mmCIF file with all atom_site columns, C-alpha atoms in Angstrom:
data_model
loop_
_atom_site.group_PDB
_atom_site.id
_atom_site.type_symbol
_atom_site.label_atom_id
_atom_site.label_alt_id
_atom_site.label_comp_id
_atom_site.label_asym_id
_atom_site.label_entity_id
_atom_site.label_seq_id
_atom_site.pdbx_PDB_ins_code
_atom_site.Cartn_x
_atom_site.Cartn_y
_atom_site.Cartn_z
_atom_site.occupancy
_atom_site.B_iso_or_equiv
_atom_site.pdbx_formal_charge
_atom_site.auth_seq_id
_atom_site.auth_comp_id
_atom_site.auth_asym_id
_atom_site.auth_atom_id
_atom_site.pdbx_PDB_model_num
ATOM 1   C CA . MET A 1 1   ? 101.394 141.001 74.454  1.00 46.00 ? 1   MET A CA 1
ATOM 2   C CA . LYS A 1 2   ? 102.589 140.521 77.337  1.00 51.00 ? 2   LYS A CA 1
ATOM 3   C CA . ILE A 1 3   ? 101.113 139.142 79.854  1.00 49.00 ? 3   ILE A CA 1
ATOM 4   C CA . MET A 1 4   ? 101.158 142.695 82.222  1.00 50.00 ? 4   MET A CA 1
ATOM 5   C CA . GLU A 1 5   ? 99.159  144.222 78.777  1.00 50.00 ? 5   GLU A CA 1
ATOM 6   C CA . LEU A 1 6   ? 96.178  141.065 79.611  1.00 49.00 ? 6   LEU A CA 1
ATOM 7   C CA . GLY A 1 7   ? 93.391  142.480 81.280  1.00 45.00 ? 7   GLY A CA 1
ATOM 8   C CA . ILE A 1 8   ? 93.095  141.394 85.263  1.00 42.00 ? 8   ILE A CA 1
ATOM 9   C CA . ASP A 1 9   ? 91.464  139.156 84.812  1.00 42.00 ? 9   ASP A CA 1
ATOM 10  C CA . GLU A 1 10  ? 93.285  137.550 82.178  1.00 63.00 ? 10  GLU A CA 1
ATOM 11  C CA . ARG A 1 11  ? 96.470  137.260 84.065  1.00 83.00 ? 11  ARG A CA 1
ATOM 12  C CA . PRO A 1 12  ? 96.646  134.509 85.750  1.00 89.00 ? 12  PRO A CA 1
ATOM 13  C CA . VAL A 1 13  ? 98.556  134.638 88.543  1.00 90.00 ? 13  VAL A CA 1
ATOM 14  C CA . GLU A 1 14  ? 96.187  137.276 89.461  1.00 90.00 ? 14  GLU A CA 1
ATOM 15  C CA . ARG A 1 15  ? 93.246  135.568 89.165  1.00 88.00 ? 15  ARG A CA 1
ATOM 16  C CA . LEU A 1 16  ? 95.106  132.464 91.619  1.00 91.00 ? 16  LEU A CA 1
ATOM 17  C CA . LEU A 1 17  ? 95.371  135.584 94.566  1.00 92.00 ? 17  LEU A CA 1
ATOM 18  C CA . GLU A 1 18  ? 91.971  136.371 93.958  1.00 89.00 ? 18  GLU A CA 1
ATOM 19  C CA . LYS A 1 19  ? 89.586  133.606 92.899  1.00 89.00 ? 19  LYS A CA 1
ATOM 20  C CA . GLY A 1 20  ? 92.268  131.333 93.965  1.00 91.00 ? 20  GLY A CA 1
ATOM 21  C CA . ALA A 1 21  ? 94.272  127.923 92.290  1.00 91.00 ? 21  ALA A CA 1
ATOM 22  C CA . ASP A 1 22  ? 90.902  126.119 90.694  1.00 90.00 ? 22  ASP A CA 1
ATOM 23  C CA . ALA A 1 23  ? 89.581  129.167 90.107  1.00 91.00 ? 23  ALA A CA 1
ATOM 24  C CA . LEU A 1 24  ? 92.198  128.701 87.275  1.00 92.00 ? 24  LEU A CA 1
ATOM 25  C CA . SER A 1 25  ? 92.076  126.684 83.894  1.00 94.00 ? 25  SER A CA 1
ATOM 26  C CA . ASN A 1 26  ? 94.880  123.988 83.499  1.00 94.00 ? 26  ASN A CA 1
ATOM 27  C CA . VAL A 1 27  ? 96.552  126.779 80.681  1.00 94.00 ? 27  VAL A CA 1
ATOM 28  C CA . GLU A 1 28  ? 96.341  129.402 83.263  1.00 94.00 ? 28  GLU A CA 1
ATOM 29  C CA . ILE A 1 29  ? 98.170  127.196 86.696  1.00 94.00 ? 29  ILE A CA 1
ATOM 30  C CA . LEU A 1 30  ? 100.680 125.953 83.439  1.00 95.00 ? 30  LEU A CA 1
ATOM 31  C CA . ALA A 1 31  ? 101.661 130.211 82.296  1.00 94.00 ? 31  ALA A CA 1
ATOM 32  C CA . VAL A 1 32  ? 101.785 130.265 86.388  1.00 94.00 ? 32  VAL A CA 1
ATOM 33  C CA . LEU A 1 33  ? 103.926 128.120 86.183  1.00 94.00 ? 33  LEU A CA 1
ATOM 34  C CA . LEU A 1 34  ? 106.222 128.843 83.542  1.00 94.00 ? 34  LEU A CA 1
ATOM 35  C CA . ARG A 1 35  ? 106.218 132.612 84.620  1.00 90.00 ? 35  ARG A CA 1
ATOM 36  C CA . SER A 1 36  ? 107.113 134.383 81.343  1.00 90.00 ? 36  SER A CA 1
ATOM 37  C CA . GLY A 1 37  ? 107.311 134.498 78.004  1.00 90.00 ? 37  GLY A CA 1
ATOM 38  C CA . THR A 1 38  ? 110.200 134.377 75.093  1.00 89.00 ? 38  THR A CA 1
ATOM 39  C CA . THR A 1 39  ? 109.927 136.919 71.911  1.00 89.00 ? 39  THR A CA 1
ATOM 40  C CA . GLY A 1 40  ? 106.724 137.411 70.934  1.00 89.00 ? 40  GLY A CA 1
ATOM 41  C CA . LEU A 1 41  ? 105.085 134.758 73.146  1.00 92.00 ? 41  LEU A CA 1
ATOM 42  C CA . ASN A 1 42  ? 103.288 135.707 76.397  1.00 91.00 ? 42  ASN A CA 1
ATOM 43  C CA . ALA A 1 43  ? 103.444 132.950 79.193  1.00 92.00 ? 43  ALA A CA 1
ATOM 44  C CA . MET A 1 44  ? 99.890  132.238 78.247  1.00 92.00 ? 44  MET A CA 1
ATOM 45  C CA . ASP A 1 45  ? 100.421 131.206 74.092  1.00 93.00 ? 45  ASP A CA 1
ATOM 46  C CA . VAL A 1 46  ? 103.771 128.783 75.962  1.00 95.00 ? 46  VAL A CA 1
ATOM 47  C CA . ALA A 1 47  ? 101.447 127.256 78.741  1.00 95.00 ? 47  ALA A CA 1
ATOM 48  C CA . ARG A 1 48  ? 98.751  126.260 75.128  1.00 95.00 ? 48  ARG A CA 1
ATOM 49  C CA . LEU A 1 49  ? 101.530 125.968 72.945  1.00 95.00 ? 49  LEU A CA 1
ATOM 50  C CA . ALA A 1 50  ? 102.449 123.122 75.833  1.00 95.00 ? 50  ALA A CA 1
ATOM 51  C CA . LEU A 1 51  ? 99.380  121.767 76.332  1.00 95.00 ? 51  LEU A CA 1
ATOM 52  C CA . SER A 1 52  ? 99.028  121.517 72.497  1.00 95.00 ? 52  SER A CA 1
ATOM 53  C CA . HIS A 1 53  ? 102.128 119.181 71.634  1.00 94.00 ? 53  HIS A CA 1
ATOM 54  C CA . ALA A 1 54  ? 100.923 117.017 74.640  1.00 93.00 ? 54  ALA A CA 1
ATOM 55  C CA . GLU A 1 55  ? 97.643  116.836 72.830  1.00 94.00 ? 55  GLU A CA 1
ATOM 56  C CA . GLY A 1 56  ? 96.039  118.423 75.730  1.00 94.00 ? 56  GLY A CA 1
ATOM 57  C CA . SER A 1 57  ? 96.600  115.837 77.904  1.00 93.00 ? 57  SER A CA 1
ATOM 58  C CA . LEU A 1 58  ? 98.350  116.303 81.383  1.00 93.00 ? 58  LEU A CA 1
ATOM 59  C CA . VAL A 1 59  ? 99.147  112.798 81.859  1.00 90.00 ? 59  VAL A CA 1
ATOM 60  C CA . LYS A 1 60  ? 101.392 113.083 78.733  1.00 91.00 ? 60  LYS A CA 1
ATOM 61  C CA . LEU A 1 61  ? 102.446 116.500 79.555  1.00 94.00 ? 61  LEU A CA 1
ATOM 62  C CA . SER A 1 62  ? 103.272 114.894 82.367  1.00 93.00 ? 62  SER A CA 1
ATOM 63  C CA . SER A 1 63  ? 105.405 112.504 81.167  1.00 90.00 ? 63  SER A CA 1
ATOM 64  C CA . MET A 1 64  ? 107.042 114.429 78.911  1.00 92.00 ? 64  MET A CA 1
ATOM 65  C CA . SER A 1 65  ? 111.280 114.106 79.667  1.00 91.00 ? 65  SER A CA 1
ATOM 66  C CA . ALA A 1 66  ? 112.771 117.542 80.523  1.00 92.00 ? 66  ALA A CA 1
ATOM 67  C CA . ASP A 1 67  ? 115.035 117.351 76.984  1.00 94.00 ? 67  ASP A CA 1
ATOM 68  C CA . LYS A 1 68  ? 111.398 116.689 75.196  1.00 93.00 ? 68  LYS A CA 1
ATOM 69  C CA . LEU A 1 69  ? 109.662 119.870 77.063  1.00 95.00 ? 69  LEU A CA 1
ATOM 70  C CA . ARG A 1 70  ? 112.737 121.934 75.564  1.00 95.00 ? 70  ARG A CA 1
ATOM 71  C CA . GLU A 1 71  ? 111.510 121.376 72.620  1.00 95.00 ? 71  GLU A CA 1
ATOM 72  C CA . ILE A 1 72  ? 108.326 123.285 72.637  1.00 95.00 ? 72  ILE A CA 1
ATOM 73  C CA . PRO A 1 73  ? 108.781 127.281 71.424  1.00 94.00 ? 73  PRO A CA 1
ATOM 74  C CA . GLY A 1 74  ? 109.312 129.757 74.426  1.00 94.00 ? 74  GLY A CA 1
ATOM 75  C CA . ILE A 1 75  ? 110.995 126.706 77.342  1.00 96.00 ? 75  ILE A CA 1
ATOM 76  C CA . GLY A 1 76  ? 114.654 126.879 78.217  1.00 95.00 ? 76  GLY A CA 1
ATOM 77  C CA . PRO A 1 77  ? 116.362 124.534 80.482  1.00 95.00 ? 77  PRO A CA 1
ATOM 78  C CA . LYS A 1 78  ? 114.507 126.924 83.316  1.00 94.00 ? 78  LYS A CA 1
ATOM 79  C CA . LYS A 1 79  ? 111.267 126.276 82.648  1.00 95.00 ? 79  LYS A CA 1
ATOM 80  C CA . ALA A 1 80  ? 112.005 122.366 81.505  1.00 94.00 ? 80  ALA A CA 1
ATOM 81  C CA . ALA A 1 81  ? 113.108 122.066 85.254  1.00 95.00 ? 81  ALA A CA 1
ATOM 82  C CA . SER A 1 82  ? 109.921 123.636 86.704  1.00 94.00 ? 82  SER A CA 1
ATOM 83  C CA . LEU A 1 83  ? 107.353 121.700 85.266  1.00 95.00 ? 83  LEU A CA 1
ATOM 84  C CA . SER A 1 84  ? 108.904 118.519 85.651  1.00 94.00 ? 84  SER A CA 1
ATOM 85  C CA . ALA A 1 85  ? 109.064 119.003 89.147  1.00 94.00 ? 85  ALA A CA 1
ATOM 86  C CA . SER A 1 86  ? 105.955 119.638 89.942  1.00 94.00 ? 86  SER A CA 1
ATOM 87  C CA . PHE A 1 87  ? 104.991 117.226 88.111  1.00 92.00 ? 87  PHE A CA 1
ATOM 88  C CA . GLU A 1 88  ? 106.744 114.879 90.331  1.00 90.00 ? 88  GLU A CA 1
ATOM 89  C CA . LEU A 1 89  ? 105.916 117.792 93.356  1.00 91.00 ? 89  LEU A CA 1
ATOM 90  C CA . ALA A 1 90  ? 102.332 115.980 92.277  1.00 88.00 ? 90  ALA A CA 1
ATOM 91  C CA . ARG A 1 91  ? 102.845 112.451 92.346  1.00 85.00 ? 91  ARG A CA 1
ATOM 92  C CA . ARG A 1 92  ? 104.918 112.489 95.995  1.00 83.00 ? 92  ARG A CA 1
ATOM 93  C CA . PHE A 1 93  ? 101.598 114.833 97.065  1.00 84.00 ? 93  PHE A CA 1
ATOM 94  C CA . ALA A 1 94  ? 99.132  112.411 96.223  1.00 77.00 ? 94  ALA A CA 1
ATOM 95  C CA . VAL A 1 95  ? 100.356 109.344 98.076  1.00 70.00 ? 95  VAL A CA 1
ATOM 96  C CA . GLU A 1 96  ? 102.320 110.393 101.042 1.00 70.00 ? 96  GLU A CA 1
ATOM 97  C CA . GLY A 1 97  ? 100.880 109.258 104.287 1.00 60.00 ? 97  GLY A CA 1
ATOM 98  C CA . THR A 1 98  ? 100.807 110.493 107.746 1.00 55.00 ? 98  THR A CA 1
ATOM 99  C CA . GLY A 1 99  ? 101.320 107.745 109.508 1.00 57.00 ? 99  GLY A CA 1
ATOM 100 C CA . VAL A 1 100 ? 98.683  104.770 109.658 1.00 57.00 ? 100 VAL A CA 1
ATOM 101 C CA . GLU A 1 101 ? 95.761  105.032 107.133 1.00 65.00 ? 101 GLU A CA 1
ATOM 102 C CA . LYS A 1 102 ? 92.928  104.466 109.190 1.00 68.00 ? 102 LYS A CA 1
ATOM 103 C CA . LYS A 1 103 ? 91.910  102.577 106.490 1.00 74.00 ? 103 LYS A CA 1
ATOM 104 C CA . ALA A 1 104 ? 91.238  98.697  105.416 1.00 83.00 ? 104 ALA A CA 1
ATOM 105 C CA . LEU A 1 105 ? 93.083  98.594  101.969 1.00 87.00 ? 105 LEU A CA 1
ATOM 106 C CA . THR A 1 106 ? 89.795  95.819  100.854 1.00 86.00 ? 106 THR A CA 1
ATOM 107 C CA . GLY A 1 107 ? 90.639  94.497  97.151  1.00 91.00 ? 107 GLY A CA 1
ATOM 108 C CA . PRO A 1 108 ? 93.423  94.935  94.439  1.00 94.00 ? 108 PRO A CA 1
ATOM 109 C CA . GLU A 1 109 ? 90.751  97.483  93.190  1.00 94.00 ? 109 GLU A CA 1
ATOM 110 C CA . MET A 1 110 ? 91.081  100.286 96.132  1.00 94.00 ? 110 MET A CA 1
ATOM 111 C CA . VAL A 1 111 ? 94.606  99.487  95.831  1.00 95.00 ? 111 VAL A CA 1
ATOM 112 C CA . TYR A 1 112 ? 94.951  100.517 92.006  1.00 95.00 ? 112 TYR A CA 1
ATOM 113 C CA . ARG A 1 113 ? 92.704  103.799 93.165  1.00 93.00 ? 113 ARG A CA 1
ATOM 114 C CA . THR A 1 114 ? 95.404  104.036 95.338  1.00 91.00 ? 114 THR A CA 1
ATOM 115 C CA . MET A 1 115 ? 98.282  103.843 93.868  1.00 94.00 ? 115 MET A CA 1
ATOM 116 C CA . LEU A 1 116 ? 97.859  105.266 89.568  1.00 94.00 ? 116 LEU A CA 1
ATOM 117 C CA . PRO A 1 117 ? 98.315  108.925 91.192  1.00 91.00 ? 117 PRO A CA 1
ATOM 118 C CA . ARG A 1 118 ? 101.625 108.648 91.836  1.00 91.00 ? 118 ARG A CA 1
ATOM 119 C CA . LEU A 1 119 ? 102.124 105.858 88.212  1.00 94.00 ? 119 LEU A CA 1
ATOM 120 C CA . LYS A 1 120 ? 100.237 107.277 85.571  1.00 92.00 ? 120 LYS A CA 1
ATOM 121 C CA . GLY A 1 121 ? 101.683 108.571 83.001  1.00 91.00 ? 121 GLY A CA 1
ATOM 122 C CA . LEU A 1 122 ? 104.923 107.661 83.790  1.00 91.00 ? 122 LEU A CA 1
ATOM 123 C CA . PRO A 1 123 ? 107.790 106.858 80.555  1.00 90.00 ? 123 PRO A CA 1
ATOM 124 C CA . HIS A 1 124 ? 109.028 104.348 82.870  1.00 91.00 ? 124 HIS A CA 1
ATOM 125 C CA . GLU A 1 125 ? 108.939 101.386 85.169  1.00 93.00 ? 125 GLU A CA 1
ATOM 126 C CA . GLU A 1 126 ? 108.782 101.715 89.201  1.00 94.00 ? 126 GLU A CA 1
ATOM 127 C CA . CYS A 1 127 ? 108.462 98.843  91.971  1.00 94.00 ? 127 CYS A CA 1
ATOM 128 C CA . TRP A 1 128 ? 106.695 100.487 95.485  1.00 95.00 ? 128 TRP A CA 1
ATOM 129 C CA . VAL A 1 129 ? 105.431 98.421  97.972  1.00 96.00 ? 129 VAL A CA 1
ATOM 130 C CA . ILE A 1 130 ? 102.823 98.830  100.666 1.00 95.00 ? 130 ILE A CA 1
ATOM 131 C CA . TYR A 1 131 ? 103.369 97.742  103.336 1.00 95.00 ? 131 TYR A CA 1
ATOM 132 C CA . LEU A 1 132 ? 100.348 96.990  105.860 1.00 95.00 ? 132 LEU A CA 1
ATOM 133 C CA . ASN A 1 133 ? 99.661  95.781  109.495 1.00 94.00 ? 133 ASN A CA 1
ATOM 134 C CA . ARG A 1 134 ? 97.626  92.797  111.770 1.00 92.00 ? 134 ARG A CA 1
ATOM 135 C CA . ALA A 1 135 ? 93.876  94.686  110.772 1.00 91.00 ? 135 ALA A CA 1
ATOM 136 C CA . ASN A 1 136 ? 95.212  95.338  106.630 1.00 91.00 ? 136 ASN A CA 1
ATOM 137 C CA . TYR A 1 137 ? 95.913  99.499  107.364 1.00 92.00 ? 137 TYR A CA 1
ATOM 138 C CA . ILE A 1 138 ? 98.584  101.265 105.383 1.00 91.00 ? 138 ILE A CA 1
ATOM 139 C CA . ILE A 1 139 ? 101.670 101.417 107.916 1.00 91.00 ? 139 ILE A CA 1
ATOM 140 C CA . GLY A 1 140 ? 103.814 103.153 104.495 1.00 90.00 ? 140 GLY A CA 1
ATOM 141 C CA . LYS A 1 141 ? 104.284 103.164 101.008 1.00 91.00 ? 141 LYS A CA 1
ATOM 142 C CA . GLU A 1 142 ? 107.545 103.605 99.072  1.00 92.00 ? 142 GLU A CA 1
ATOM 143 C CA . MET A 1 143 ? 109.730 103.165 96.096  1.00 93.00 ? 143 MET A CA 1
ATOM 144 C CA . MET A 1 144 ? 111.962 100.553 95.915  1.00 93.00 ? 144 MET A CA 1
ATOM 145 C CA . THR A 1 145 ? 113.206 100.824 92.684  1.00 91.00 ? 145 THR A CA 1
ATOM 146 C CA . ARG A 1 146 ? 113.002 102.512 89.800  1.00 89.00 ? 146 ARG A CA 1
ATOM 147 C CA . GLY A 1 147 ? 113.727 100.749 86.011  1.00 81.00 ? 147 GLY A CA 1
ATOM 148 C CA . GLY A 1 148 ? 113.677 101.376 82.138  1.00 67.00 ? 148 GLY A CA 1
ATOM 149 C CA . PHE A 1 149 ? 110.322 101.333 79.466  1.00 62.00 ? 149 PHE A CA 1
ATOM 150 C CA . SER A 1 150 ? 109.675 97.608  79.870  1.00 57.00 ? 150 SER A CA 1
ATOM 151 C CA . SER A 1 151 ? 111.348 96.231  83.238  1.00 62.00 ? 151 SER A CA 1
ATOM 152 C CA . THR A 1 152 ? 112.638 97.091  86.012  1.00 72.00 ? 152 THR A CA 1
ATOM 153 C CA . THR A 1 153 ? 114.145 94.293  88.579  1.00 75.00 ? 153 THR A CA 1
ATOM 154 C CA . ILE A 1 154 ? 112.856 92.851  92.517  1.00 82.00 ? 154 ILE A CA 1
ATOM 155 C CA . ASP A 1 155 ? 115.034 92.736  95.421  1.00 87.00 ? 155 ASP A CA 1
ATOM 156 C CA . VAL A 1 156 ? 113.895 90.218  97.687  1.00 92.00 ? 156 VAL A CA 1
ATOM 157 C CA . ARG A 1 157 ? 116.245 90.757  100.224 1.00 93.00 ? 157 ARG A CA 1
ATOM 158 C CA . MET A 1 158 ? 115.947 94.677  100.562 1.00 93.00 ? 158 MET A CA 1
ATOM 159 C CA . PHE A 1 159 ? 112.085 93.684  99.557  1.00 95.00 ? 159 PHE A CA 1
ATOM 160 C CA . VAL A 1 160 ? 112.051 91.561  103.135 1.00 95.00 ? 160 VAL A CA 1
ATOM 161 C CA . LEU A 1 161 ? 114.703 93.433  105.272 1.00 95.00 ? 161 LEU A CA 1
ATOM 162 C CA . LYS A 1 162 ? 112.681 96.967  104.639 1.00 95.00 ? 162 LYS A CA 1
ATOM 163 C CA . ALA A 1 163 ? 109.269 94.619  105.610 1.00 96.00 ? 163 ALA A CA 1
ATOM 164 C CA . MET A 1 164 ? 110.886 93.910  108.738 1.00 96.00 ? 164 MET A CA 1
ATOM 165 C CA . GLU A 1 165 ? 112.015 97.374  109.437 1.00 94.00 ? 165 GLU A CA 1
ATOM 166 C CA . LYS A 1 166 ? 108.470 98.296  109.038 1.00 93.00 ? 166 LYS A CA 1
ATOM 167 C CA . LYS A 1 167 ? 106.986 95.780  111.704 1.00 94.00 ? 167 LYS A CA 1
ATOM 168 C CA . ALA A 1 168 ? 104.381 95.444  108.486 1.00 96.00 ? 168 ALA A CA 1
ATOM 169 C CA . CYS A 1 169 ? 102.881 91.500  108.855 1.00 96.00 ? 169 CYS A CA 1
ATOM 170 C CA . GLY A 1 170 ? 101.597 92.244  104.947 1.00 96.00 ? 170 GLY A CA 1
ATOM 171 C CA . ILE A 1 171 ? 102.539 93.663  101.967 1.00 97.00 ? 171 ILE A CA 1
ATOM 172 C CA . ILE A 1 172 ? 101.700 94.522  98.437  1.00 97.00 ? 172 ILE A CA 1
ATOM 173 C CA . VAL A 1 173 ? 104.183 95.077  95.175  1.00 96.00 ? 173 VAL A CA 1
ATOM 174 C CA . VAL A 1 174 ? 102.239 97.392  92.763  1.00 97.00 ? 174 VAL A CA 1
ATOM 175 C CA . HIS A 1 175 ? 104.949 98.446  89.547  1.00 95.00 ? 175 HIS A CA 1
ATOM 176 C CA . ASN A 1 176 ? 103.981 99.942  86.429  1.00 96.00 ? 176 ASN A CA 1
ATOM 177 C CA . HIS A 1 177 ? 104.158 99.144  82.749  1.00 95.00 ? 177 HIS A CA 1
ATOM 178 C CA . PRO A 1 178 ? 104.206 102.770 80.242  1.00 93.00 ? 178 PRO A CA 1
ATOM 179 C CA . SER A 1 179 ? 103.635 99.825  77.492  1.00 92.00 ? 179 SER A CA 1
ATOM 180 C CA . GLY A 1 180 ? 99.422  100.083 78.527  1.00 94.00 ? 180 GLY A CA 1
ATOM 181 C CA . ASN A 1 181 ? 99.519  96.087  78.844  1.00 95.00 ? 181 ASN A CA 1
ATOM 182 C CA . PRO A 1 182 ? 98.766  94.994  82.442  1.00 95.00 ? 182 PRO A CA 1
ATOM 183 C CA . ARG A 1 183 ? 100.103 91.337  81.469  1.00 95.00 ? 183 ARG A CA 1
ATOM 184 C CA . PRO A 1 184 ? 102.918 90.498  83.060  1.00 94.00 ? 184 PRO A CA 1
ATOM 185 C CA . GLY A 1 185 ? 105.913 88.579  82.168  1.00 91.00 ? 185 GLY A CA 1
ATOM 186 C CA . ASP A 1 186 ? 107.686 85.673  83.009  1.00 91.00 ? 186 ASP A CA 1
ATOM 187 C CA . ALA A 1 187 ? 110.330 88.046  84.851  1.00 90.00 ? 187 ALA A CA 1
ATOM 188 C CA . ASP A 1 188 ? 107.121 89.261  87.098  1.00 91.00 ? 188 ASP A CA 1
ATOM 189 C CA . ILE A 1 189 ? 106.223 85.818  87.493  1.00 92.00 ? 189 ILE A CA 1
ATOM 190 C CA . SER A 1 190 ? 109.457 84.477  88.771  1.00 92.00 ? 190 SER A CA 1
ATOM 191 C CA . GLN A 1 191 ? 110.684 87.150  90.549  1.00 92.00 ? 191 GLN A CA 1
ATOM 192 C CA . THR A 1 192 ? 107.138 87.328  92.644  1.00 93.00 ? 192 THR A CA 1
ATOM 193 C CA . LYS A 1 193 ? 107.377 83.856  93.994  1.00 93.00 ? 193 LYS A CA 1
ATOM 194 C CA . LEU A 1 194 ? 110.836 83.924  94.587  1.00 94.00 ? 194 LEU A CA 1
ATOM 195 C CA . LEU A 1 195 ? 109.700 87.464  97.424  1.00 95.00 ? 195 LEU A CA 1
ATOM 196 C CA . LYS A 1 196 ? 106.396 85.266  98.379  1.00 94.00 ? 196 LYS A CA 1
ATOM 197 C CA . ASP A 1 197 ? 108.788 82.477  99.931  1.00 95.00 ? 197 ASP A CA 1
ATOM 198 C CA . ALA A 1 198 ? 111.588 84.426  100.764 1.00 96.00 ? 198 ALA A CA 1
ATOM 199 C CA . LEU A 1 199 ? 108.694 86.202  103.228 1.00 96.00 ? 199 LEU A CA 1
ATOM 200 C CA . SER A 1 200 ? 107.014 83.210  104.150 1.00 95.00 ? 200 SER A CA 1
ATOM 201 C CA . PRO A 1 201 ? 109.182 82.318  106.921 1.00 95.00 ? 201 PRO A CA 1
ATOM 202 C CA . MET A 1 202 ? 109.030 85.568  108.521 1.00 95.00 ? 202 MET A CA 1
ATOM 203 C CA . GLY A 1 203 ? 105.614 85.773  108.920 1.00 95.00 ? 203 GLY A CA 1
ATOM 204 C CA . ILE A 1 204 ? 104.911 88.064  106.225 1.00 96.00 ? 204 ILE A CA 1
ATOM 205 C CA . ASP A 1 205 ? 102.738 88.002  103.985 1.00 96.00 ? 205 ASP A CA 1
ATOM 206 C CA . LEU A 1 206 ? 102.906 88.791  100.558 1.00 96.00 ? 206 LEU A CA 1
ATOM 207 C CA . LEU A 1 207 ? 99.017  89.588  99.481  1.00 95.00 ? 207 LEU A CA 1
ATOM 208 C CA . ASP A 1 208 ? 99.058  90.827  95.500  1.00 96.00 ? 208 ASP A CA 1
ATOM 209 C CA . HIS A 1 209 ? 100.968 92.035  93.216  1.00 96.00 ? 209 HIS A CA 1
ATOM 210 C CA . ILE A 1 210 ? 99.110  94.458  90.875  1.00 97.00 ? 210 ILE A CA 1
ATOM 211 C CA . ILE A 1 211 ? 100.962 95.672  87.867  1.00 97.00 ? 211 ILE A CA 1
ATOM 212 C CA . VAL A 1 212 ? 98.923  98.953  87.231  1.00 97.00 ? 212 VAL A CA 1
ATOM 213 C CA . CYS A 1 213 ? 98.480  100.892 83.620  1.00 96.00 ? 213 CYS A CA 1
ATOM 214 C CA . ASP A 1 214 ? 96.843  103.161 83.345  1.00 93.00 ? 214 ASP A CA 1
ATOM 215 C CA . ASP A 1 215 ? 93.319  102.484 82.098  1.00 93.00 ? 215 ASP A CA 1
ATOM 216 C CA . CYS A 1 216 ? 93.418  98.815  83.596  1.00 96.00 ? 216 CYS A CA 1
ATOM 217 C CA . TYR A 1 217 ? 95.945  96.605  86.121  1.00 96.00 ? 217 TYR A CA 1
ATOM 218 C CA . PHE A 1 218 ? 96.057  93.014  86.897  1.00 96.00 ? 218 PHE A CA 1
ATOM 219 C CA . SER A 1 219 ? 95.881  91.653  90.198  1.00 96.00 ? 219 SER A CA 1
ATOM 220 C CA . PHE A 1 220 ? 98.642  88.149  91.074  1.00 95.00 ? 220 PHE A CA 1
ATOM 221 C CA . ALA A 1 221 ? 96.100  87.613  93.816  1.00 93.00 ? 221 ALA A CA 1
ATOM 222 C CA . ASP A 1 222 ? 93.422  87.873  91.726  1.00 91.00 ? 222 ASP A CA 1
ATOM 223 C CA . GLU A 1 223 ? 94.573  85.471  89.017  1.00 86.00 ? 223 GLU A CA 1
ATOM 224 C CA . ARG A 1 224 ? 95.945  82.832  92.047  1.00 80.00 ? 224 ARG A CA 1
ATOM 225 C CA . ILE A 1 225 ? 99.638  83.943  90.973  1.00 70.00 ? 225 ILE A CA 1
ATOM 226 C CA . ALA A 1 226 ? 102.289 82.716  92.767  1.00 58.00 ? 226 ALA A CA 1
ATOM 227 C CA . THR A 1 227 ? 100.463 84.505  95.937  1.00 53.00 ? 227 THR A CA 1
ATOM 228 C CA . ASN A 1 228 ? 97.862  83.018  98.679  1.00 48.00 ? 228 ASN A CA 1
ATOM 229 C CA . SER A 1 229 ? 93.898  84.511  96.927  1.00 43.00 ? 229 SER A CA 1
ATOM 230 C CA . ILE A 1 230 ? 93.630  88.510  98.403  1.00 41.00 ? 230 ILE A CA 1
ATOM 231 C CA . ASP A 1 231 ? 89.716  87.346  98.637  1.00 41.00 ? 231 ASP A CA 1
ATOM 232 C CA . SER A 1 232 ? 91.083  85.210  101.479 1.00 40.00 ? 232 SER A CA 1
ATOM 233 C CA . THR A 1 233 ? 93.092  87.727  102.959 1.00 41.00 ? 233 THR A CA 1
ATOM 234 C CA . ILE A 1 234 ? 92.575  91.494  102.277 1.00 37.00 ? 234 ILE A CA 1
#
């Protein structure tokens, strides 16, 4: 059955225009993004198949590559690109700032909650830096490096230059572990110490390095590894 043959209450685009996007189910929102179906399947059918392939999880669906999405019946290159772009736009929206955020960071859990929307469900590692002023307000966030499944690299010189450009008094490094294990490896620990030592002569504090997983995190400062204690700084 084609979308236009459905009752008006079952057409996702019409429902969105009439009732707003928040009234739609996950399947309906996916159907809007897909726009059309394929032979024997309408957009709602394809959307249901997509969620089924992701075990009903938007997080798992968002972590699928475009090639993986194309394995789902009814999803070709354009639909796969549309879904991938939509999930990436949602991540960017979640972390976009509007200047100085008038809310001081008070600990690693707050940092984790701030960055989780960007890093949740990613199949690769990303390393981000949060720039803070003297009052510990966020004055900027940006991704510094993007790595593979099990590693990313901290470019110490680039981190120092960027922090100086932002006139930051302190920074917090955040990266994710797609494996789900938040414990730092030897490279994480050594790179963090190198960065702390490079920032210190510039009068910039490395306040914490937080490793993010979908349902947990690890704070270097909480464990007093390589950084000043976050308890005494944030």
